[in-house]
C-alpha cells in the first residue's frame, strides 16, 4: 500500500507532523488534538497491539498501563 500523499513523498506526512509538533512546543500553534483525545487514541493502539500479540479481543481498558 502506498501511503504517499497525492502531491508528495511518502514521509511528507511525518515531516509535517513533526513540524507541527515543534510549532506547538514553541507556542506558535495550538495542538490539533487535545490530550484526552490523544490518550484515547493511544489506548486504542495499545489495545490493538495487545490483541494481536495475545490473539484475543481486548478492550481499550485492558491495555491501559495504569491498570
PDB file of N, CA, C and O in Angstrom:
ATOM      1  N   UNK A   1       0.847  -1.178   0.000  1.00  0.00           N
ATOM      2  CA  UNK A   1       0.000   0.000   0.000  1.00  0.00           C
ATOM      3  C   UNK A   1       0.889   1.237   0.000  1.00  0.00           C
ATOM      4  O   UNK A   1       1.817   1.360   0.778  1.00  0.00           O
ATOM      5  N   UNK A   2       0.577   2.161  -0.872  1.00  0.00           N
ATOM      6  CA  UNK A   2       1.336   3.404  -0.975  1.00  0.00           C
ATOM      7  C   UNK A   2       0.661   4.476  -0.129  1.00  0.00           C
ATOM      8  O   UNK A   2      -0.484   4.838  -0.360  1.00  0.00           O
ATOM      9  N   UNK A   3       1.360   4.961   0.891  1.00  0.00           N
ATOM     10  CA  UNK A   3       0.811   5.979   1.779  1.00  0.00           C
ATOM     11  C   UNK A   3       1.208   7.379   1.354  1.00  0.00           C
ATOM     12  O   UNK A   3       1.078   8.321   2.106  1.00  0.00           O
ATOM     13  N   UNK A   4       1.684   7.505   0.153  1.00  0.00           N
ATOM     14  CA  UNK A   4       2.136   8.788  -0.380  1.00  0.00           C
ATOM     15  C   UNK A   4       0.945   9.743  -0.563  1.00  0.00           C
ATOM     16  O   UNK A   4      -0.103   9.353  -1.039  1.00  0.00           O
ATOM     17  N   UNK A   5       1.144  10.964  -0.126  1.00  0.00           N
ATOM     18  CA  UNK A   5       0.127  11.994  -0.377  1.00  0.00           C
ATOM     19  C   UNK A   5       0.062  12.228  -1.883  1.00  0.00           C
ATOM     20  O   UNK A   5       1.050  12.025  -2.587  1.00  0.00           O
ATOM     21  N   UNK A   6      -1.092  12.633  -2.387  1.00  0.00           N
ATOM     22  CA  UNK A   6      -1.227  12.818  -3.842  1.00  0.00           C
ATOM     23  C   UNK A   6      -0.156  13.721  -4.449  1.00  0.00           C
ATOM     24  O   UNK A   6       0.217  13.558  -5.591  1.00  0.00           O
ATOM     25  N   UNK A   7       0.342  14.663  -3.674  1.00  0.00           N
ATOM     26  CA  UNK A   7       1.305  15.614  -4.219  1.00  0.00           C
ATOM     27  C   UNK A   7       2.652  15.567  -3.493  1.00  0.00           C
ATOM     28  O   UNK A   7       3.391  16.541  -3.506  1.00  0.00           O
ATOM     29  N   UNK A   8       2.976  14.431  -2.847  1.00  0.00           N
ATOM     30  CA  UNK A   8       4.213  14.433  -2.079  1.00  0.00           C
ATOM     31  C   UNK A   8       4.874  13.079  -1.944  1.00  0.00           C
ATOM     32  O   UNK A   8       4.459  12.097  -2.542  1.00  0.00           O
ATOM     33  N   UNK A   9       5.905  13.069  -1.162  1.00  0.00           N
ATOM     34  CA  UNK A   9       6.678  11.872  -0.889  1.00  0.00           C
ATOM     35  C   UNK A   9       6.058  11.103   0.275  1.00  0.00           C
ATOM     36  O   UNK A   9       5.324  11.669   1.077  1.00  0.00           O
ATOM     37  N   UNK A  10       6.396   9.810   0.414  1.00  0.00           N
ATOM     38  CA  UNK A  10       5.791   9.001   1.479  1.00  0.00           C
ATOM     39  C   UNK A  10       6.024   9.548   2.886  1.00  0.00           C
ATOM     40  O   UNK A  10       5.155   9.435   3.736  1.00  0.00           O
ATOM     41  N   UNK A  11       7.154  10.147   3.153  1.00  0.00           N
ATOM     42  CA  UNK A  11       7.452  10.623   4.502  1.00  0.00           C
ATOM     43  C   UNK A  11       6.983  12.047   4.775  1.00  0.00           C
ATOM     44  O   UNK A  11       7.132  12.536   5.893  1.00  0.00           O
ATOM     45  N   UNK A  12       6.406  12.710   3.790  1.00  0.00           N
ATOM     46  CA  UNK A  12       5.985  14.102   3.971  1.00  0.00           C
ATOM     47  C   UNK A  12       5.002  14.265   5.120  1.00  0.00           C
ATOM     48  O   UNK A  12       5.069  15.239   5.873  1.00  0.00           O
ATOM     49  N   UNK A  13       4.087  13.295   5.278  1.00  0.00           N
ATOM     50  CA  UNK A  13       3.092  13.445   6.345  1.00  0.00           C
ATOM     51  C   UNK A  13       3.759  13.393   7.715  1.00  0.00           C
ATOM     52  O   UNK A  13       3.346  14.098   8.631  1.00  0.00           O
ATOM     53  N   UNK A  14       4.809  12.602   7.870  1.00  0.00           N
ATOM     54  CA  UNK A  14       5.515  12.535   9.147  1.00  0.00           C
ATOM     55  C   UNK A  14       6.337  13.801   9.392  1.00  0.00           C
ATOM     56  O   UNK A  14       6.391  14.300  10.512  1.00  0.00           O
ATOM     57  N   UNK A  15       6.931  14.314   8.336  1.00  0.00           N
ATOM     58  CA  UNK A  15       7.697  15.548   8.473  1.00  0.00           C
ATOM     59  C   UNK A  15       6.793  16.702   8.878  1.00  0.00           C
ATOM     60  O   UNK A  15       7.128  17.490   9.761  1.00  0.00           O
ATOM     61  N   UNK A  16       5.630  16.783   8.261  1.00  0.00           N
ATOM     62  CA  UNK A  16       4.697  17.862   8.610  1.00  0.00           C
ATOM     63  C   UNK A  16       4.175  17.680  10.026  1.00  0.00           C
ATOM     64  O   UNK A  16       3.990  18.656  10.757  1.00  0.00           O
ATOM     65  N   UNK A  17       3.954  16.445  10.438  1.00  0.00           N
ATOM     66  CA  UNK A  17       3.513  16.193  11.811  1.00  0.00           C
ATOM     67  C   UNK A  17       4.563  16.682  12.810  1.00  0.00           C
ATOM     68  O   UNK A  17       4.234  17.314  13.820  1.00  0.00           O
ATOM     69  N   UNK A  18       5.826  16.408  12.532  1.00  0.00           N
ATOM     70  CA  UNK A  18       6.898  16.854  13.423  1.00  0.00           C
ATOM     71  C   UNK A  18       7.043  18.373  13.399  1.00  0.00           C
ATOM     72  O   UNK A  18       7.274  18.994  14.434  1.00  0.00           O
ATOM     73  N   UNK A  19       6.881  18.968  12.237  1.00  0.00           N
ATOM     74  CA  UNK A  19       6.952  20.442  12.155  1.00  0.00           C
ATOM     75  C   UNK A  19       5.828  21.071  12.984  1.00  0.00           C
ATOM     76  O   UNK A  19       6.039  22.054  13.694  1.00  0.00           O
ATOM     77  N   UNK A  20       4.641  20.490  12.889  1.00  0.00           N
ATOM     78  CA  UNK A  20       3.516  21.000  13.672  1.00  0.00           C
ATOM     79  C   UNK A  20       3.804  20.843  15.164  1.00  0.00           C
ATOM     80  O   UNK A  20       3.556  21.768  15.948  1.00  0.00           O
ATOM     81  N   UNK A  21       4.337  19.702  15.569  1.00  0.00           N
ATOM     82  CA  UNK A  21       4.677  19.478  16.976  1.00  0.00           C
ATOM     83  C   UNK A  21       5.659  20.542  17.472  1.00  0.00           C
ATOM     84  O   UNK A  21       5.478  21.125  18.543  1.00  0.00           O
ATOM     85  N   UNK A  22       6.670  20.826  16.683  1.00  0.00           N
ATOM     86  CA  UNK A  22       7.669  21.832  17.070  1.00  0.00           C
ATOM     87  C   UNK A  22       7.013  23.205  17.190  1.00  0.00           C
ATOM     88  O   UNK A  22       7.268  23.951  18.144  1.00  0.00           O
ATOM     89  N   UNK A  23       6.128  23.544  16.251  1.00  0.00           N
ATOM     90  CA  UNK A  23       5.435  24.835  16.334  1.00  0.00           C
ATOM     91  C   UNK A  23       4.569  24.908  17.590  1.00  0.00           C
ATOM     92  O   UNK A  23       4.461  25.971  18.211  1.00  0.00           O
ATOM     93  N   UNK A  24       3.975  23.784  17.982  1.00  0.00           N
ATOM     94  CA  UNK A  24       3.181  23.754  19.224  1.00  0.00           C
ATOM     95  C   UNK A  24       4.077  23.975  20.433  1.00  0.00           C
ATOM     96  O   UNK A  24       3.741  24.772  21.319  1.00  0.00           O
ATOM     97  N   UNK A  25       5.212  23.289  20.486  1.00  0.00           N
ATOM     98  CA  UNK A  25       6.144  23.438  21.605  1.00  0.00           C
ATOM     99  C   UNK A  25       6.639  24.876  21.695  1.00  0.00           C
ATOM    100  O   UNK A  25       6.792  25.434  22.784  1.00  0.00           O
ATOM    101  N   UNK A  26       6.864  25.486  20.549  1.00  0.00           N
ATOM    102  CA  UNK A  26       7.330  26.874  20.524  1.00  0.00           C
ATOM    103  C   UNK A  26       6.218  27.878  20.817  1.00  0.00           C
ATOM    104  O   UNK A  26       6.464  29.081  20.915  1.00  0.00           O
ATOM    105  N   UNK A  27       4.991  27.388  20.949  1.00  0.00           N
ATOM    106  CA  UNK A  27       3.861  28.266  21.247  1.00  0.00           C
ATOM    107  C   UNK A  27       3.321  29.000  20.041  1.00  0.00           C
ATOM    108  O   UNK A  27       2.582  29.972  20.185  1.00  0.00           O
ATOM    109  N   UNK A  28       3.672  28.541  18.848  1.00  0.00           N
ATOM    110  CA  UNK A  28       3.236  29.219  17.630  1.00  0.00           C
ATOM    111  C   UNK A  28       1.890  28.728  17.114  1.00  0.00           C
ATOM    112  O   UNK A  28       1.235  29.418  16.334  1.00  0.00           O
ATOM    113  N   UNK A  29       1.485  27.505  17.506  1.00  0.00           N
ATOM    114  CA  UNK A  29       0.218  26.910  17.058  1.00  0.00           C
ATOM    115  C   UNK A  29      -0.381  26.104  18.203  1.00  0.00           C
ATOM    116  O   UNK A  29       0.350  25.537  19.005  1.00  0.00           O
ATOM    117  N   UNK A  30      -1.709  26.021  18.230  1.00  0.00           N
ATOM    118  CA  UNK A  30      -2.335  25.110  19.194  1.00  0.00           C
ATOM    119  C   UNK A  30      -2.290  23.683  18.640  1.00  0.00           C
ATOM    120  O   UNK A  30      -2.275  23.485  17.422  1.00  0.00           O
ATOM    121  N   UNK A  31      -2.261  22.689  19.511  1.00  0.00           N
ATOM    122  CA  UNK A  31      -2.298  21.294  19.036  1.00  0.00           C
ATOM    123  C   UNK A  31      -3.592  21.024  18.276  1.00  0.00           C
ATOM    124  O   UNK A  31      -4.646  21.592  18.599  1.00  0.00           O
ATOM    125  N   UNK A  32      -3.532  20.155  17.286  1.00  0.00           N
ATOM    126  CA  UNK A  32      -4.723  19.782  16.532  1.00  0.00           C
ATOM    127  C   UNK A  32      -5.621  18.857  17.340  1.00  0.00           C
ATOM    128  O   UNK A  32      -6.822  18.772  17.097  1.00  0.00           O
ATOM    129  N   UNK A  33      -5.042  18.141  18.303  1.00  0.00           N
ATOM    130  CA  UNK A  33      -5.774  17.178  19.129  1.00  0.00           C
ATOM    131  C   UNK A  33      -5.466  17.486  20.585  1.00  0.00           C
ATOM    132  O   UNK A  33      -4.308  17.702  20.940  1.00  0.00           O
ATOM    133  N   UNK A  34      -6.503  17.463  21.433  1.00  0.00           N
ATOM    134  CA  UNK A  34      -6.248  17.708  22.846  1.00  0.00           C
ATOM    135  C   UNK A  34      -5.704  16.439  23.520  1.00  0.00           C
ATOM    136  O   UNK A  34      -5.693  15.352  22.928  1.00  0.00           O
ATOM    137  N   UNK A  35      -5.244  16.579  24.737  1.00  0.00           N
ATOM    138  CA  UNK A  35      -4.612  15.473  25.444  1.00  0.00           C
ATOM    139  C   UNK A  35      -5.529  14.285  25.666  1.00  0.00           C
ATOM    140  O   UNK A  35      -5.109  13.134  25.562  1.00  0.00           O
ATOM    141  N   UNK A  36      -6.800  14.552  25.963  1.00  0.00           N
ATOM    142  CA  UNK A  36      -7.744  13.446  26.190  1.00  0.00           C
ATOM    143  C   UNK A  36      -7.952  12.623  24.921  1.00  0.00           C
ATOM    144  O   UNK A  36      -7.986  11.399  24.967  1.00  0.00           O
ATOM    145  N   UNK A  37      -8.123  13.287  23.799  1.00  0.00           N
ATOM    146  CA  UNK A  37      -8.302  12.563  22.535  1.00  0.00           C
ATOM    147  C   UNK A  37      -7.043  11.773  22.177  1.00  0.00           C
ATOM    148  O   UNK A  37      -7.127  10.647  21.688  1.00  0.00           O
ATOM    149  N   UNK A  38      -5.887  12.360  22.437  1.00  0.00           N
ATOM    150  CA  UNK A  38      -4.628  11.661  22.162  1.00  0.00           C
ATOM    151  C   UNK A  38      -4.498  10.424  23.035  1.00  0.00           C
ATOM    152  O   UNK A  38      -4.075   9.360  22.564  1.00  0.00           O
ATOM    153  N   UNK A  39      -4.885  10.522  24.307  1.00  0.00           N
ATOM    154  CA  UNK A  39      -4.823   9.376  25.208  1.00  0.00           C
ATOM    155  C   UNK A  39      -5.777   8.281  24.762  1.00  0.00           C
ATOM    156  O   UNK A  39      -5.427   7.098  24.784  1.00  0.00           O
ATOM    157  N   UNK A  40      -6.980   8.647  24.316  1.00  0.00           N
ATOM    158  CA  UNK A  40      -7.924   7.641  23.804  1.00  0.00           C
ATOM    159  C   UNK A  40      -7.327   6.917  22.601  1.00  0.00           C
ATOM    160  O   UNK A  40      -7.414   5.686  22.502  1.00  0.00           O
ATOM    161  N   UNK A  41      -6.704   7.657  21.705  1.00  0.00           N
ATOM    162  CA  UNK A  41      -6.086   7.040  20.526  1.00  0.00           C
ATOM    163  C   UNK A  41      -4.955   6.107  20.928  1.00  0.00           C
ATOM    164  O   UNK A  41      -4.831   4.997  20.395  1.00  0.00           O
ATOM    165  N   UNK A  42      -4.138   6.545  21.868  1.00  0.00           N
ATOM    166  CA  UNK A  42      -3.026   5.718  22.330  1.00  0.00           C
ATOM    167  C   UNK A  42      -3.540   4.426  22.958  1.00  0.00           C
ATOM    168  O   UNK A  42      -3.006   3.351  22.717  1.00  0.00           O
ATOM    169  N   UNK A  43      -4.599   4.517  23.755  1.00  0.00           N
ATOM    170  CA  UNK A  43      -5.172   3.315  24.373  1.00  0.00           C
ATOM    171  C   UNK A  43      -5.694   2.351  23.321  1.00  0.00           C
ATOM    172  O   UNK A  43      -5.535   1.134  23.453  1.00  0.00           O
ATOM    173  N   UNK A  44      -6.312   2.872  22.266  1.00  0.00           N
ATOM    174  CA  UNK A  44      -6.806   2.003  21.203  1.00  0.00           C
ATOM    175  C   UNK A  44      -5.661   1.300  20.476  1.00  0.00           C
ATOM    176  O   UNK A  44      -5.737   0.109  20.176  1.00  0.00           O
ATOM    177  N   UNK A  45      -4.589   2.026  20.217  1.00  0.00           N
ATOM    178  CA  UNK A  45      -3.422   1.431  19.559  1.00  0.00           C
ATOM    179  C   UNK A  45      -2.813   0.347  20.447  1.00  0.00           C
ATOM    180  O   UNK A  45      -2.493  -0.749  19.980  1.00  0.00           O
ATOM    181  N   UNK A  46      -2.667   0.648  21.735  1.00  0.00           N
ATOM    182  CA  UNK A  46      -2.107  -0.342  22.663  1.00  0.00           C
ATOM    183  C   UNK A  46      -3.005  -1.565  22.765  1.00  0.00           C
ATOM    184  O   UNK A  46      -2.522  -2.695  22.833  1.00  0.00           O
ATOM    185  N   UNK A  47      -4.322  -1.370  22.766  1.00  0.00           N
ATOM    186  CA  UNK A  47      -5.251  -2.496  22.810  1.00  0.00           C
ATOM    187  C   UNK A  47      -5.122  -3.346  21.547  1.00  0.00           C
ATOM    188  O   UNK A  47      -5.143  -4.580  21.616  1.00  0.00           O
ATOM    189  N   UNK A  48      -4.979  -2.708  20.407  1.00  0.00           N
ATOM    190  CA  UNK A  48      -4.813  -3.457  19.154  1.00  0.00           C
ATOM    191  C   UNK A  48      -3.530  -4.277  19.169  1.00  0.00           C
ATOM    192  O   UNK A  48      -3.517  -5.439  18.738  1.00  0.00           O
ATOM    193  N   UNK A  49      -2.457  -3.683  19.667  1.00  0.00           N
ATOM    194  CA  UNK A  49      -1.189  -4.418  19.744  1.00  0.00           C
ATOM    195  C   UNK A  49      -1.294  -5.597  20.699  1.00  0.00           C
ATOM    196  O   UNK A  49      -0.840  -6.708  20.392  1.00  0.00           O
ATOM    197  N   UNK A  50      -1.922  -5.392  21.866  1.00  0.00           N
ATOM    198  CA  UNK A  50      -2.091  -6.464  22.839  1.00  0.00           C
ATOM    199  C   UNK A  50      -2.988  -7.559  22.273  1.00  0.00           C
ATOM    200  O   UNK A  50      -2.699  -8.752  22.418  1.00  0.00           O
ATOM    201  N   UNK A  51      -4.055  -7.180  21.606  1.00  0.00           N
ATOM    202  CA  UNK A  51      -4.957  -8.141  20.991  1.00  0.00           C
ATOM    203  C   UNK A  51      -4.229  -8.998  19.957  1.00  0.00           C
ATOM    204  O   UNK A  51      -4.386 -10.215  19.917  1.00  0.00           O
ATOM    205  N   UNK A  52      -3.407  -8.363  19.149  1.00  0.00           N
ATOM    206  CA  UNK A  52      -2.638  -9.094  18.144  1.00  0.00           C
ATOM    207  C   UNK A  52      -1.642 -10.042  18.800  1.00  0.00           C
ATOM    208  O   UNK A  52      -1.506 -11.199  18.392  1.00  0.00           O
ATOM    209  N   UNK A  53      -0.966  -9.564  19.821  1.00  0.00           N
ATOM    210  CA  UNK A  53       0.050 -10.374  20.499  1.00  0.00           C
ATOM    211  C   UNK A  53      -0.570 -11.583  21.200  1.00  0.00           C
ATOM    212  O   UNK A  53      -0.046 -12.679  21.143  1.00  0.00           O
ATOM    213  N   UNK A  54      -1.724 -11.361  21.840  1.00  0.00           N
ATOM    214  CA  UNK A  54      -2.356 -12.425  22.619  1.00  0.00           C
ATOM    215  C   UNK A  54      -3.430 -13.177  21.843  1.00  0.00           C
ATOM    216  O   UNK A  54      -4.013 -14.122  22.355  1.00  0.00           O
ATOM    217  N   UNK A  55      -3.689 -12.745  20.621  1.00  0.00           N
ATOM    218  CA  UNK A  55      -4.675 -13.384  19.745  1.00  0.00           C
ATOM    219  C   UNK A  55      -6.033 -13.532  20.422  1.00  0.00           C
ATOM    220  O   UNK A  55      -6.619 -14.609  20.487  1.00  0.00           O
ATOM    221  N   UNK A  56      -6.508 -12.401  20.982  1.00  0.00           N
ATOM    222  CA  UNK A  56      -7.824 -12.362  21.615  1.00  0.00           C
ATOM    223  C   UNK A  56      -8.361 -10.936  21.529  1.00  0.00           C
ATOM    224  O   UNK A  56      -7.616  -9.997  21.274  1.00  0.00           O
ATOM    225  N   UNK A  57      -9.692 -10.809  21.717  1.00  0.00           N
ATOM    226  CA  UNK A  57     -10.291  -9.480  21.758  1.00  0.00           C
ATOM    227  C   UNK A  57      -9.845  -8.772  23.026  1.00  0.00           C
ATOM    228  O   UNK A  57      -9.810  -9.366  24.098  1.00  0.00           O
ATOM    229  N   UNK A  58      -9.488  -7.516  22.895  1.00  0.00           N
ATOM    230  CA  UNK A  58      -9.029  -6.723  24.023  1.00  0.00           C
ATOM    231  C   UNK A  58      -9.735  -5.370  23.979  1.00  0.00           C
ATOM    232  O   UNK A  58      -9.797  -4.737  22.922  1.00  0.00           O
ATOM    233  N   UNK A  59     -10.249  -4.940  25.118  1.00  0.00           N
ATOM    234  CA  UNK A  59     -10.847  -3.615  25.215  1.00  0.00           C
ATOM    235  C   UNK A  59      -9.774  -2.585  25.515  1.00  0.00           C
ATOM    236  O   UNK A  59      -8.692  -2.921  26.001  1.00  0.00           O
ATOM    237  N   UNK A  60     -10.066  -1.338  25.247  1.00  0.00           N
ATOM    238  CA  UNK A  60      -9.053  -0.301  25.476  1.00  0.00           C
ATOM    239  C   UNK A  60      -8.688  -0.193  26.954  1.00  0.00           C
ATOM    240  O   UNK A  60      -7.561   0.155  27.288  1.00  0.00           O
ATOM    241  N   UNK A  61      -9.611  -0.528  27.873  1.00  0.00           N
ATOM    242  CA  UNK A  61      -9.281  -0.504  29.302  1.00  0.00           C
ATOM    243  C   UNK A  61      -8.286  -1.595  29.666  1.00  0.00           C
ATOM    244  O   UNK A  61      -7.501  -1.437  30.599  1.00  0.00           O
ATOM    245  N   UNK A  62      -8.313  -2.722  28.942  1.00  0.00           N
ATOM    246  CA  UNK A  62      -7.362  -3.810  29.203  1.00  0.00           C
ATOM    247  C   UNK A  62      -5.939  -3.410  28.887  1.00  0.00           C
ATOM    248  O   UNK A  62      -4.997  -3.970  29.452  1.00  0.00           O
ATOM    249  N   UNK A  63      -5.764  -2.468  27.992  1.00  0.00           N
ATOM    250  CA  UNK A  63      -4.437  -2.065  27.563  1.00  0.00           C
ATOM    251  C   UNK A  63      -3.960  -0.812  28.283  1.00  0.00           C
ATOM    252  O   UNK A  63      -2.888  -0.311  28.011  1.00  0.00           O
ATOM    253  N   UNK A  64      -4.751  -0.319  29.215  1.00  0.00           N
ATOM    254  CA  UNK A  64      -4.388   0.888  29.962  1.00  0.00           C
ATOM    255  C   UNK A  64      -3.233   0.564  30.910  1.00  0.00           C
ATOM    256  O   UNK A  64      -3.385  -0.272  31.798  1.00  0.00           O
ATOM    257  N   UNK A  65      -2.084   1.200  30.740  1.00  0.00           N
ATOM    258  CA  UNK A  65      -0.921   0.884  31.577  1.00  0.00           C
ATOM    259  C   UNK A  65      -1.103   1.225  33.048  1.00  0.00           C
ATOM    260  O   UNK A  65      -0.382   0.744  33.891  1.00  0.00           O
ATOM    261  N   UNK A  66      -2.141   2.019  33.380  1.00  0.00           N
ATOM    262  CA  UNK A  66      -2.379   2.372  34.781  1.00  0.00           C
ATOM    263  C   UNK A  66      -3.101   1.263  35.526  1.00  0.00           C
ATOM    264  O   UNK A  66      -3.216   1.310  36.731  1.00  0.00           O
ATOM    265  N   UNK A  67      -3.630   0.249  34.826  1.00  0.00           N
ATOM    266  CA  UNK A  67      -4.368  -0.841  35.480  1.00  0.00           C
ATOM    267  C   UNK A  67      -3.510  -2.065  35.606  1.00  0.00           C
ATOM    268  O   UNK A  67      -2.669  -2.387  34.886  1.00  0.00           O
TER     269      UNK A  67
END
